[in-house]
Coordinates of N, CA and C in Angstrom, one line a residue:
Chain A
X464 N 3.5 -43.7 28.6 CA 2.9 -42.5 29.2 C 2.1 -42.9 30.4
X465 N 1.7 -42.0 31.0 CA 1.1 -42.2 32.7 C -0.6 -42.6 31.9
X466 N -0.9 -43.5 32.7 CA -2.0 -43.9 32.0 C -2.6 -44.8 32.9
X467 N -4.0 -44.7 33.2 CA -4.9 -45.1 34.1 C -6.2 -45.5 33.6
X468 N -6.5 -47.0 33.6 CA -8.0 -47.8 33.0 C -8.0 -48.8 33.7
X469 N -9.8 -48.0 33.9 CA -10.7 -48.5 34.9 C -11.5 -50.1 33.8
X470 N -11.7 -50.6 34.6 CA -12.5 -51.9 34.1 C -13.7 -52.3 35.4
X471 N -14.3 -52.9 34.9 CA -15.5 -53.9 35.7 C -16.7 -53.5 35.8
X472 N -17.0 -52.0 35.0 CA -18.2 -51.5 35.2 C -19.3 -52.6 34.6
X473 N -20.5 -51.8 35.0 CA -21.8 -53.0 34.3 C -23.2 -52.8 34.8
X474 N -23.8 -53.3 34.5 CA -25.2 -53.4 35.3 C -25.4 -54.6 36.2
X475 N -26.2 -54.0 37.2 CA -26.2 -55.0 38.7 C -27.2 -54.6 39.1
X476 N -28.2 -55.4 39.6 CA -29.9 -55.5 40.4 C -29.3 -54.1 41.4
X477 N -30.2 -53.8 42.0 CA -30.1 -53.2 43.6 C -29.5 -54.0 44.4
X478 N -28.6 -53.8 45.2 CA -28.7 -54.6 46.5 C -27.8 -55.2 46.1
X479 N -27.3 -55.7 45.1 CA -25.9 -56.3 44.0 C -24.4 -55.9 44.7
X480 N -23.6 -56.5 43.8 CA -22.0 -56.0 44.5 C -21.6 -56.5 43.1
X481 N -20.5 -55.3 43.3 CA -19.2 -55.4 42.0 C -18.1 -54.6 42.1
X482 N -17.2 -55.3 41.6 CA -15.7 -54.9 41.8 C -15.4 -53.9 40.5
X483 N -15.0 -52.5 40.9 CA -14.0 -52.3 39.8 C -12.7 -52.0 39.9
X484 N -11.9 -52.3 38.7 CA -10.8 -52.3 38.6 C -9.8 -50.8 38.2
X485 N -8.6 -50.4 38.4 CA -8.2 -49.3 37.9 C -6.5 -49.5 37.4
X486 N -6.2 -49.9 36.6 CA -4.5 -50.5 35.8 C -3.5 -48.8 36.1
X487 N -2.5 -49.5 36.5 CA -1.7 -47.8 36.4 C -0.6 -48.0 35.9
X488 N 0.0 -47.7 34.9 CA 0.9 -47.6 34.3 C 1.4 -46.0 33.6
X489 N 2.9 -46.1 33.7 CA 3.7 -45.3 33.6 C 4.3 -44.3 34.5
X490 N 4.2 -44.6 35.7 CA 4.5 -43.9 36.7 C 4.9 -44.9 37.9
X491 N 5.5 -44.7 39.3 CA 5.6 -45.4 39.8 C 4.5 -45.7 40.8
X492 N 3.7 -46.4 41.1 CA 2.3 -46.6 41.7 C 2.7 -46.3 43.1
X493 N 3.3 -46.8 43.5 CA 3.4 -47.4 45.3 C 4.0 -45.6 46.1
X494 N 4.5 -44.8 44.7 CA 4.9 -43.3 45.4 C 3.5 -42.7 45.9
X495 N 2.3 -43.2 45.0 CA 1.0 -42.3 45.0 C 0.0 -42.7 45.9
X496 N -0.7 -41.7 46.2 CA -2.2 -42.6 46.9 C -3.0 -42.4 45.7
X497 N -4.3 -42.7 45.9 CA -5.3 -42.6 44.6 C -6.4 -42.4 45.4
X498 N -7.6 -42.4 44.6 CA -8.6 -41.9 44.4 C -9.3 -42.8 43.2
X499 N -11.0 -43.0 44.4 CA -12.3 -43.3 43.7 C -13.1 -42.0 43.5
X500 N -13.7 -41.3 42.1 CA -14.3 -40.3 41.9 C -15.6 -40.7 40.9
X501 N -16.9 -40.3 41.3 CA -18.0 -40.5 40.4 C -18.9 -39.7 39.8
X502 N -19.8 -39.6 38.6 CA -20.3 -39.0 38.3 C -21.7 -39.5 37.8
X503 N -22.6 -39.1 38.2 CA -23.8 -39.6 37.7 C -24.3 -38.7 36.8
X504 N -25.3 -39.8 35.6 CA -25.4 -38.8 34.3 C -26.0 -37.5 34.5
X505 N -25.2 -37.0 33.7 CA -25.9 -35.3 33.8 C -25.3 -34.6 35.1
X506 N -25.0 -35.2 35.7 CA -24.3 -34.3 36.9 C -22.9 -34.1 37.5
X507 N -22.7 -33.7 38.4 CA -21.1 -32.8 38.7 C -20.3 -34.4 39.4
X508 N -19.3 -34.0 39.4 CA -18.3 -34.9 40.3 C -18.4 -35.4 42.0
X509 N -18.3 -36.6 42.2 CA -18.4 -36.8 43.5 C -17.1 -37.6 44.3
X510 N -16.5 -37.3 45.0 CA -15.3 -37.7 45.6 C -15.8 -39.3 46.2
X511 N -15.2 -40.0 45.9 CA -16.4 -41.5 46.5 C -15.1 -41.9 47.6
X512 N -13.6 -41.9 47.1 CA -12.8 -42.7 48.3 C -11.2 -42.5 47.9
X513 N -10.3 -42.4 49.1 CA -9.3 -42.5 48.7 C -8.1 -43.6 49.8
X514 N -7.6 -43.8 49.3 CA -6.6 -44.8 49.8 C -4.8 -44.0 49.3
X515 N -4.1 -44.4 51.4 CA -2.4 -44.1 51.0 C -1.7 -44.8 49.9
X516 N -0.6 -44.5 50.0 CA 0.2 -45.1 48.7 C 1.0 -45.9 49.4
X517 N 1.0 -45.8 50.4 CA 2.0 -47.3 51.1 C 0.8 -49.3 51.1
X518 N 0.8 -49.1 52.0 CA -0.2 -50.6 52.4 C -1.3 -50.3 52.5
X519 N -2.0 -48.9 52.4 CA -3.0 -48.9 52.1 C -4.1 -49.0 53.4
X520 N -3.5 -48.7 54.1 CA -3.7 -48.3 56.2 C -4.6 -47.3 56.0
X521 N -4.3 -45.9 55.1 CA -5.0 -45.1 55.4 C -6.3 -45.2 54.3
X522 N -7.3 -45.1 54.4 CA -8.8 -45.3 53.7 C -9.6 -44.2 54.2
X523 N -10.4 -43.6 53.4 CA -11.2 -42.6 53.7 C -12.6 -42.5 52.5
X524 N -14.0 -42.7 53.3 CA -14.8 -42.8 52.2 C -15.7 -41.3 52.8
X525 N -17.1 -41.3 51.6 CA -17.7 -40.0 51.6 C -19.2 -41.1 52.1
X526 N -19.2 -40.2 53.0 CA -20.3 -40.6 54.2 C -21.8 -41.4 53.0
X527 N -21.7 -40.9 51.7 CA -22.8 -41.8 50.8 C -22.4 -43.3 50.5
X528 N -21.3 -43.8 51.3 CA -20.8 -44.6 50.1 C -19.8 -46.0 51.5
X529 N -19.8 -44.8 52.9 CA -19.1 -45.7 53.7 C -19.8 -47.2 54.6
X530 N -19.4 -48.1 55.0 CA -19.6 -49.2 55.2 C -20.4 -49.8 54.0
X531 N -20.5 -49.5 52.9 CA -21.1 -50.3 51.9 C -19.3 -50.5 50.6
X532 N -18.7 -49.7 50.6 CA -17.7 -49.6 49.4 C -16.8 -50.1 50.2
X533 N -15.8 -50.5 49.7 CA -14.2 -50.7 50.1 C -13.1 -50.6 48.9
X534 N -12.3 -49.7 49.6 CA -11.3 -49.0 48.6 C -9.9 -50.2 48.8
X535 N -9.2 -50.4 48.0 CA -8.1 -51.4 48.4 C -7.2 -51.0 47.2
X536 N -5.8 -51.8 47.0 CA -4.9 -51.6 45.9 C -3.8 -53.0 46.3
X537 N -3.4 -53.2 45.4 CA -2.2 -54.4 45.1 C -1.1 -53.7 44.4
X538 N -0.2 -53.2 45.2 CA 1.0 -52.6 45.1 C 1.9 -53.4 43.4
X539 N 1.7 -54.9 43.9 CA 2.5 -55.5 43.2 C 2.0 -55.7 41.8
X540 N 1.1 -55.6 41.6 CA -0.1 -55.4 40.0 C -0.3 -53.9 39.9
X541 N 0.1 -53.0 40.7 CA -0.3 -52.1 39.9 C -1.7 -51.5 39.5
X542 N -2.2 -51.9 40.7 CA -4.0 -51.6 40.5 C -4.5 -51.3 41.5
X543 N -5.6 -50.4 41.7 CA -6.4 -49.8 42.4 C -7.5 -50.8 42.4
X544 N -8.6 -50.9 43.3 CA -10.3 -51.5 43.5 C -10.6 -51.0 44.0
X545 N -12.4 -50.8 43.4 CA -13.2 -50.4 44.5 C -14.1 -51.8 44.2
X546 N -14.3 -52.4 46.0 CA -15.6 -53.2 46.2 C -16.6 -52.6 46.4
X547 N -17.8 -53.0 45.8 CA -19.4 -52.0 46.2 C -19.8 -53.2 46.3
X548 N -20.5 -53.3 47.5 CA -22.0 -53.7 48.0 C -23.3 -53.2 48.4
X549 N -24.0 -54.0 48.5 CA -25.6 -52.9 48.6 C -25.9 -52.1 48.0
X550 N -25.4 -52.2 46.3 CA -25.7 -51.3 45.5 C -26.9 -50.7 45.4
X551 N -27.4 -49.2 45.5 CA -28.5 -48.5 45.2 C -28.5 -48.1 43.8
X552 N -29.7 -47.7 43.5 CA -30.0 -46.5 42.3 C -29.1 -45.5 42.1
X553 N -28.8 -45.1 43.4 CA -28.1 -43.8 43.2 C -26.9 -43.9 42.9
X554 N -26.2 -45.2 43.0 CA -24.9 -45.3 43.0 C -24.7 -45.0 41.3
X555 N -25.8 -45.4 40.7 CA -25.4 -45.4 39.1 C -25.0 -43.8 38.7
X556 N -23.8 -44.5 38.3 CA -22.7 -43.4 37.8 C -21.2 -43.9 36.7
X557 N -20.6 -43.1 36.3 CA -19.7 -43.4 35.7 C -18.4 -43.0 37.0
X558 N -17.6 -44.3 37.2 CA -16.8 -44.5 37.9 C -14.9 -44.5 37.5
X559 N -14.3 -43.0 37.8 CA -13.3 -42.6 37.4 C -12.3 -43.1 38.6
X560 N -11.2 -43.7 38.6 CA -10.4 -43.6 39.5 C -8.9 -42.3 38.7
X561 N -8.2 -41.7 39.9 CA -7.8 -40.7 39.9 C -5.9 -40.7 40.9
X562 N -5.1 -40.3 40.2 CA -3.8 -40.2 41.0 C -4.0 -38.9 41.7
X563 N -3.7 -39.3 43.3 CA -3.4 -38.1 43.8 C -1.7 -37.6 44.0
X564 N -1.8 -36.0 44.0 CA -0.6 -35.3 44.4 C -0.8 -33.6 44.6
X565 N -0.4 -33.6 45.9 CA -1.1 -32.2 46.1 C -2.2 -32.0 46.9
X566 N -2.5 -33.0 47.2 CA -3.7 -33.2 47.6 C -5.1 -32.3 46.6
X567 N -5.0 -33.3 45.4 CA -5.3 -33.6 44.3 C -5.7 -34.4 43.1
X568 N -6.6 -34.1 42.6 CA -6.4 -35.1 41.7 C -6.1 -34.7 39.9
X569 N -4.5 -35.9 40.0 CA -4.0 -34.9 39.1 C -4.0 -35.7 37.6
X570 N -4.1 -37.0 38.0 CA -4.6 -38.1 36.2 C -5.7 -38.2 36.4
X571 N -6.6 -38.9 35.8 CA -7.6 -39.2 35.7 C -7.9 -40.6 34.6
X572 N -8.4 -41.7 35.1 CA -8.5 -42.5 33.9 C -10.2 -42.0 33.1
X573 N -9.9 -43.3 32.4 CA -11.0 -42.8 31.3 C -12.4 -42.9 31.8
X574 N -13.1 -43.6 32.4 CA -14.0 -43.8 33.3 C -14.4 -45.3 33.5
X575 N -15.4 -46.2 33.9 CA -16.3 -47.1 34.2 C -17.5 -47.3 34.3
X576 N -18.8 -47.3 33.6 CA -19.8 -46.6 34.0 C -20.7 -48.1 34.7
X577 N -21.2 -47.8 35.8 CA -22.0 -48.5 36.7 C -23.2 -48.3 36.9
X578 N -24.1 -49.1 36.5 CA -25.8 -48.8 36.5 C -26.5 -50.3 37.3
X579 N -27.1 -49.4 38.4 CA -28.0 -50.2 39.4 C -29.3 -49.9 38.8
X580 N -29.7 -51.0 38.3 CA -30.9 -51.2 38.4 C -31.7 -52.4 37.8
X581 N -32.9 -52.6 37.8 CA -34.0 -54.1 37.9 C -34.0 -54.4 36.8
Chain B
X908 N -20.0 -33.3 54.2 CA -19.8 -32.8 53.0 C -20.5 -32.3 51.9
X909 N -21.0 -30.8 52.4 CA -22.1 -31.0 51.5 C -21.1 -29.5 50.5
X910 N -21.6 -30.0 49.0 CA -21.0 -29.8 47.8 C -20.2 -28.2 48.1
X911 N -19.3 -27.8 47.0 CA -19.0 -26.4 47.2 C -20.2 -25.4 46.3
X912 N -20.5 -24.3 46.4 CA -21.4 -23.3 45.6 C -20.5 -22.9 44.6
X913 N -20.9 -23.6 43.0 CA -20.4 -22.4 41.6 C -21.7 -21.8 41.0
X914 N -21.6 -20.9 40.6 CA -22.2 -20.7 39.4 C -22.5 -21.4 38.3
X915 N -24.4 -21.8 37.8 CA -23.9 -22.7 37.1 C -23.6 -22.8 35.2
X916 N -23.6 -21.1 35.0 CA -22.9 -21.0 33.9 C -22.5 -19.2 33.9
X917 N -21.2 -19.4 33.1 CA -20.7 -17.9 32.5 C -20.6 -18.1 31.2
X918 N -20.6 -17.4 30.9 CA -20.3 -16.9 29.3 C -18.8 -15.5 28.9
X919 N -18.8 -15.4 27.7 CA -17.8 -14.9 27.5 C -17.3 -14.7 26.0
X920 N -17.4 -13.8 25.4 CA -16.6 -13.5 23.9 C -15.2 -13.9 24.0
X921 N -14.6 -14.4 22.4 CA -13.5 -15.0 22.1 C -12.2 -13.4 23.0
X922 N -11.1 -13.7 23.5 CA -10.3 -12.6 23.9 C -10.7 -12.4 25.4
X923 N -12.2 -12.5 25.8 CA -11.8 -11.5 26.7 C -11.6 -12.4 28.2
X924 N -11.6 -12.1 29.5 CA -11.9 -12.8 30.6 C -12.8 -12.9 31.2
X925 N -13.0 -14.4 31.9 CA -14.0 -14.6 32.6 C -13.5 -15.1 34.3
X926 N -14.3 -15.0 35.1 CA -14.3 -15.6 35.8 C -15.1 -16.5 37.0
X927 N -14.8 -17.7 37.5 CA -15.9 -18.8 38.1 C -15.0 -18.4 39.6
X928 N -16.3 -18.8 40.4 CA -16.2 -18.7 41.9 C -16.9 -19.8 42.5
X929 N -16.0 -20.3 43.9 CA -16.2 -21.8 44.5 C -16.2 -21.0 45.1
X930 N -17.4 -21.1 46.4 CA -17.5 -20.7 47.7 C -18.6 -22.0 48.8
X931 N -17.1 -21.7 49.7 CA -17.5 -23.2 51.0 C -17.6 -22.7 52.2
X932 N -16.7 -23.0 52.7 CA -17.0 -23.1 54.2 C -15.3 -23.1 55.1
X933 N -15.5 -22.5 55.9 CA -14.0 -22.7 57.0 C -13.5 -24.0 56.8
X934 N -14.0 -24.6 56.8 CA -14.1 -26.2 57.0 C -13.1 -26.5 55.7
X935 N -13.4 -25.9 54.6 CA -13.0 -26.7 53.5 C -12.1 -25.7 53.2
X936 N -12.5 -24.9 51.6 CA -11.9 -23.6 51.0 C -11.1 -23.3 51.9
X937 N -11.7 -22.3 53.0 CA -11.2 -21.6 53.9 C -10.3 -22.0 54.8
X938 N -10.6 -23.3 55.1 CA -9.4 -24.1 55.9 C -8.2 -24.5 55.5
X939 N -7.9 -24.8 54.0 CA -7.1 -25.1 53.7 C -6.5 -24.7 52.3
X940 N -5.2 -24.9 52.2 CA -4.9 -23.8 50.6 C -4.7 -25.4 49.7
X941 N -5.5 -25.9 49.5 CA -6.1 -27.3 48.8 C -6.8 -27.0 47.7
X942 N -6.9 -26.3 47.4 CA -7.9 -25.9 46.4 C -7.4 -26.5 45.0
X943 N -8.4 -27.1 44.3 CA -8.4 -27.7 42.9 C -9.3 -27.2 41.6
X944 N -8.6 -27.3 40.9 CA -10.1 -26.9 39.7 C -9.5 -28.0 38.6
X945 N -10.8 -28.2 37.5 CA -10.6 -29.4 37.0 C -11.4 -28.8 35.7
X946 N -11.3 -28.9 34.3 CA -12.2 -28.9 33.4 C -12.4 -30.3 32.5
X947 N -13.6 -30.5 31.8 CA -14.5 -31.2 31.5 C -14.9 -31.6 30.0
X948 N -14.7 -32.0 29.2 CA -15.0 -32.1 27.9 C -16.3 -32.9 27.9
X949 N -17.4 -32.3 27.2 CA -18.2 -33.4 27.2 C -18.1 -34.8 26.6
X950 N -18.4 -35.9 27.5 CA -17.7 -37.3 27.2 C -16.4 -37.6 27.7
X951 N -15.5 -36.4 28.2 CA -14.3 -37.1 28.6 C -14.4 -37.0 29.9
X952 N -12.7 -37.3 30.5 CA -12.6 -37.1 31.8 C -12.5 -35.9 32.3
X953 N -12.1 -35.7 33.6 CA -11.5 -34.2 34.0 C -10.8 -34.3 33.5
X954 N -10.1 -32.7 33.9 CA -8.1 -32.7 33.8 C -8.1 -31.5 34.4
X955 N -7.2 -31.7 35.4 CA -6.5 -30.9 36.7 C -5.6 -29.6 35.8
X956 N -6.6 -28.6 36.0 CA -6.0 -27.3 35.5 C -5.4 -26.5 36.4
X957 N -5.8 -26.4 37.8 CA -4.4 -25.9 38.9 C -5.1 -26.3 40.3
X958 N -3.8 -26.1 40.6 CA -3.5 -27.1 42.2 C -3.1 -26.5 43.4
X959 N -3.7 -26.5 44.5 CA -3.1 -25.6 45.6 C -3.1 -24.1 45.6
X960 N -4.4 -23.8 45.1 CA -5.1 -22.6 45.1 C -4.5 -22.1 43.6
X961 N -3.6 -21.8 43.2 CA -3.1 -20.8 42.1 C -2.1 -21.9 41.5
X962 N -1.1 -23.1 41.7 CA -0.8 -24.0 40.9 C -1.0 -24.4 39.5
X963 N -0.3 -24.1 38.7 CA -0.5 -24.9 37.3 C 0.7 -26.1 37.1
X964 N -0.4 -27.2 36.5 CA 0.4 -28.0 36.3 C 1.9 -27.7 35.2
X965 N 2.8 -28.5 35.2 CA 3.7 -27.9 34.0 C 3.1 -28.4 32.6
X966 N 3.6 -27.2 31.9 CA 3.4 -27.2 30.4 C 1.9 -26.7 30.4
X967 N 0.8 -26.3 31.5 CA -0.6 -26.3 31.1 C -0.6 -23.9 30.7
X968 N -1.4 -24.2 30.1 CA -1.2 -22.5 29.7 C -2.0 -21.9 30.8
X969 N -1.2 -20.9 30.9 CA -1.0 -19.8 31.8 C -2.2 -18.6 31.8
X970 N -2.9 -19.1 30.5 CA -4.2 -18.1 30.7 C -5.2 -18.7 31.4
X971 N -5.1 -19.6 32.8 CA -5.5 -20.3 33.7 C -5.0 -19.9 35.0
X972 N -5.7 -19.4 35.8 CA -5.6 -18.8 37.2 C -6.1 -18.6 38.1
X973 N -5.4 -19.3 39.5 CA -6.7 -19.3 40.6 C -5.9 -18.3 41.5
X974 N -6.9 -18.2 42.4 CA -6.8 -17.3 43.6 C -8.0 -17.6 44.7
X975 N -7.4 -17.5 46.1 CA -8.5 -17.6 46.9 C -8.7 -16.6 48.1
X976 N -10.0 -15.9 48.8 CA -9.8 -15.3 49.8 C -10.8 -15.8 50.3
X977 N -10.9 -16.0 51.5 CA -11.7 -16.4 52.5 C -12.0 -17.7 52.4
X978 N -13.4 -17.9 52.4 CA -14.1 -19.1 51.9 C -14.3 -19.3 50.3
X979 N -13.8 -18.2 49.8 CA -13.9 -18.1 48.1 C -13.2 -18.1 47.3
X980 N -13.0 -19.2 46.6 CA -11.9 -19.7 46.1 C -12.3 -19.4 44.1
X981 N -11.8 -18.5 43.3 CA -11.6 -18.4 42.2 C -10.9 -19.0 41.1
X982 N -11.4 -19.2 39.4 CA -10.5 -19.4 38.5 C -11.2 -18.5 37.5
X983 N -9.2 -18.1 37.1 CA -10.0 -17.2 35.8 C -9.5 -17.4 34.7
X984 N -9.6 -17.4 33.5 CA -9.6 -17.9 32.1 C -9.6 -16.4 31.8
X985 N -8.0 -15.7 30.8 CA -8.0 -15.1 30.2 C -7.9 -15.2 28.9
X986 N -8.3 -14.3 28.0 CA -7.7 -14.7 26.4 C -8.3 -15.9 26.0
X987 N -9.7 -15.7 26.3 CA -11.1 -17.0 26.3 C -10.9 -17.1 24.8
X988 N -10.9 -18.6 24.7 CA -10.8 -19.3 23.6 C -11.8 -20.8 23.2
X989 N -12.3 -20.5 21.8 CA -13.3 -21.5 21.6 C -12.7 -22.8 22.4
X990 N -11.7 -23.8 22.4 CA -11.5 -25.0 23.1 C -11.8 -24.7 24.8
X991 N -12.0 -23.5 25.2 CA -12.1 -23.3 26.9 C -13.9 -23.7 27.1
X992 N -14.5 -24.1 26.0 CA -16.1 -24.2 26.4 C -16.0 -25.3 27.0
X993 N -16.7 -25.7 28.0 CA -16.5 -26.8 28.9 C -17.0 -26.7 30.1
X994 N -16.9 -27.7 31.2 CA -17.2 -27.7 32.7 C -16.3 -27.6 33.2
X995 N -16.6 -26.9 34.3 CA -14.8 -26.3 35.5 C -15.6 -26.4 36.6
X996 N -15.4 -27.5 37.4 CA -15.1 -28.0 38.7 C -14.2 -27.5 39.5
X997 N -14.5 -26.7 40.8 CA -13.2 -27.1 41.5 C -13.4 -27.8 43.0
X998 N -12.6 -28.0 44.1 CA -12.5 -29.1 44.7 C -11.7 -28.6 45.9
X999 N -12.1 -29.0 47.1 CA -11.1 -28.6 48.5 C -11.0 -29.7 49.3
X1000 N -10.2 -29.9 49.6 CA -9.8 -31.0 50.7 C -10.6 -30.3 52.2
X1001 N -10.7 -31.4 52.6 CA -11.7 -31.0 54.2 C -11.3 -31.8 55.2
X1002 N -9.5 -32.4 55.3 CA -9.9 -32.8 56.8 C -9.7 -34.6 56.1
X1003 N -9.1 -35.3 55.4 CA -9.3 -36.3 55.0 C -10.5 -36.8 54.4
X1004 N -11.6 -35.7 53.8 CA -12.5 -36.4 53.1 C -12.1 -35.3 51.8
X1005 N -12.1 -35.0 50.6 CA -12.6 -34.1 49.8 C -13.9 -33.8 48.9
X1006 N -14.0 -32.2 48.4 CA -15.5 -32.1 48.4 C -15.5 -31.4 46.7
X1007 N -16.6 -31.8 45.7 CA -16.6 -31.3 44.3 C -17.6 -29.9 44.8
X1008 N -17.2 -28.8 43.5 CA -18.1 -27.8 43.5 C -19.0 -28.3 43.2
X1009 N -20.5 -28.0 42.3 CA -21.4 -28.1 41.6 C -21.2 -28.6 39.8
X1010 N -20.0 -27.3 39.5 CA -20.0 -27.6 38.5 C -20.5 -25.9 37.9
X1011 N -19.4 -25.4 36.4 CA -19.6 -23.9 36.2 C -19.6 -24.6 34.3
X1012 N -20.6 -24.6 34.0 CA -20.6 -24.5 32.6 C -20.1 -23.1 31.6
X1013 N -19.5 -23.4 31.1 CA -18.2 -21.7 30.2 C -18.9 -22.2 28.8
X1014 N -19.6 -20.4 28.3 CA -20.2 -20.9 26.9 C -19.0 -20.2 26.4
X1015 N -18.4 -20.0 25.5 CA -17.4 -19.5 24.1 C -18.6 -18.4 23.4
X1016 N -19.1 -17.3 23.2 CA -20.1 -17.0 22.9 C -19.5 -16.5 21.1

């Protein structure tokens, strides 16, 4: 079945970097673009990044999150990344990556949850 | 990108209809027929309940429905049922960035 899991969440100082991971199986990857989506506890959804479905040329972040994040994918694994650097407080959230279509987001994996702090 | 405006809760008896409203901006809603809504389980993930203003995915039930005029983009839940308690998000594309509502908490009363 179409199925999408995120890995690499964790805790990390401030100012820290970490990679997470997003597995895609059951579908064909390289047709889709995707999507980085977050949520911090207790609150609503935040669009963090998205990347084409070809080579991954096109990149697009949310002005909280640009020149610190990098959105990337490996066509041939089947996987989505997001790299964070300069991790803040605020970044702590539970981190969903998401298939786009429609200009949409229409899977959703299970989540990742990422907590900055001392 | 600053967030879209919902409501941040409705309510509603088992049968009858409710409905949530996203309201943005030219820019977003209004600019484009992008429109998404998404509901919420507490603890789970989303899940994309319709697409491109009034879209339902296949197989998803049909007592789910959007519509948008202007900057104000709607979902309405007919034939309200205990499993519809939940968060409903919806979402507009802006131009290569996209933007979350707030967030409309649905009590099942």
């Amino acid at each position: 079945q179409v199925q999408l899991v995120e890995s690499g969440g964790g805790v990390v100082q401030p100012g820290g970097s970490l990679r997470l991971s997003c597995a895609a199986s059951g579908f064909t990857f390289t047709r889709h673009a995707m999507y980085w989506v977050r949520q911090a506890p207790g609150k609503g959804l935040e669009w963090v990044a998205f990347i084409g479905h070809d080579d991954g040329t096109n990149k697009y972040y949310a002005d909280s999150v640009k020149g610190r994040f990098t959105i990337s994918r490996d066509n041939s694994k089947n996987t989505l990344y997001l790299q964070m650097n300069s991790l803040r407080a605020e970044d702590t959230a539970v981190y969903y990556c998401a298939r786009a279509a429609f200009y949409a987001f229409d899977i959703w994996g299970q989540g990742t949850m990422v907590t900055v702090s001392s | 990108q600053s967030a879209l405006t919902q409501s941040a809760s409705v309510s509603g008896s088992p049968g009858q209809s409710i409905t949530i409203s996203c309201t943005g901006t030219s820019s977003d809603v209004g600019g484009y027929n992008y429109v998404s809504w998404y509901q919420q389980h507490p603890g789970k993930a989303p899940k994309l309940m319709i697409y491109e203003v009034s879209n339902r995915p296949s197989g998803f039930s049909n007592r789910f429905s959007g519509s948008k005029s202007g900057n104000t983009a709607s979902l309405t839940i007919s034939g309200l049922q205990a499993e519809d308690e939940a968060d409903y998000y919806c979402s507009s594309y802006t131009g290569n960035t996209w933007v979350f509502g707030g967030g409309t908490r649905v009590t099942v009363l």
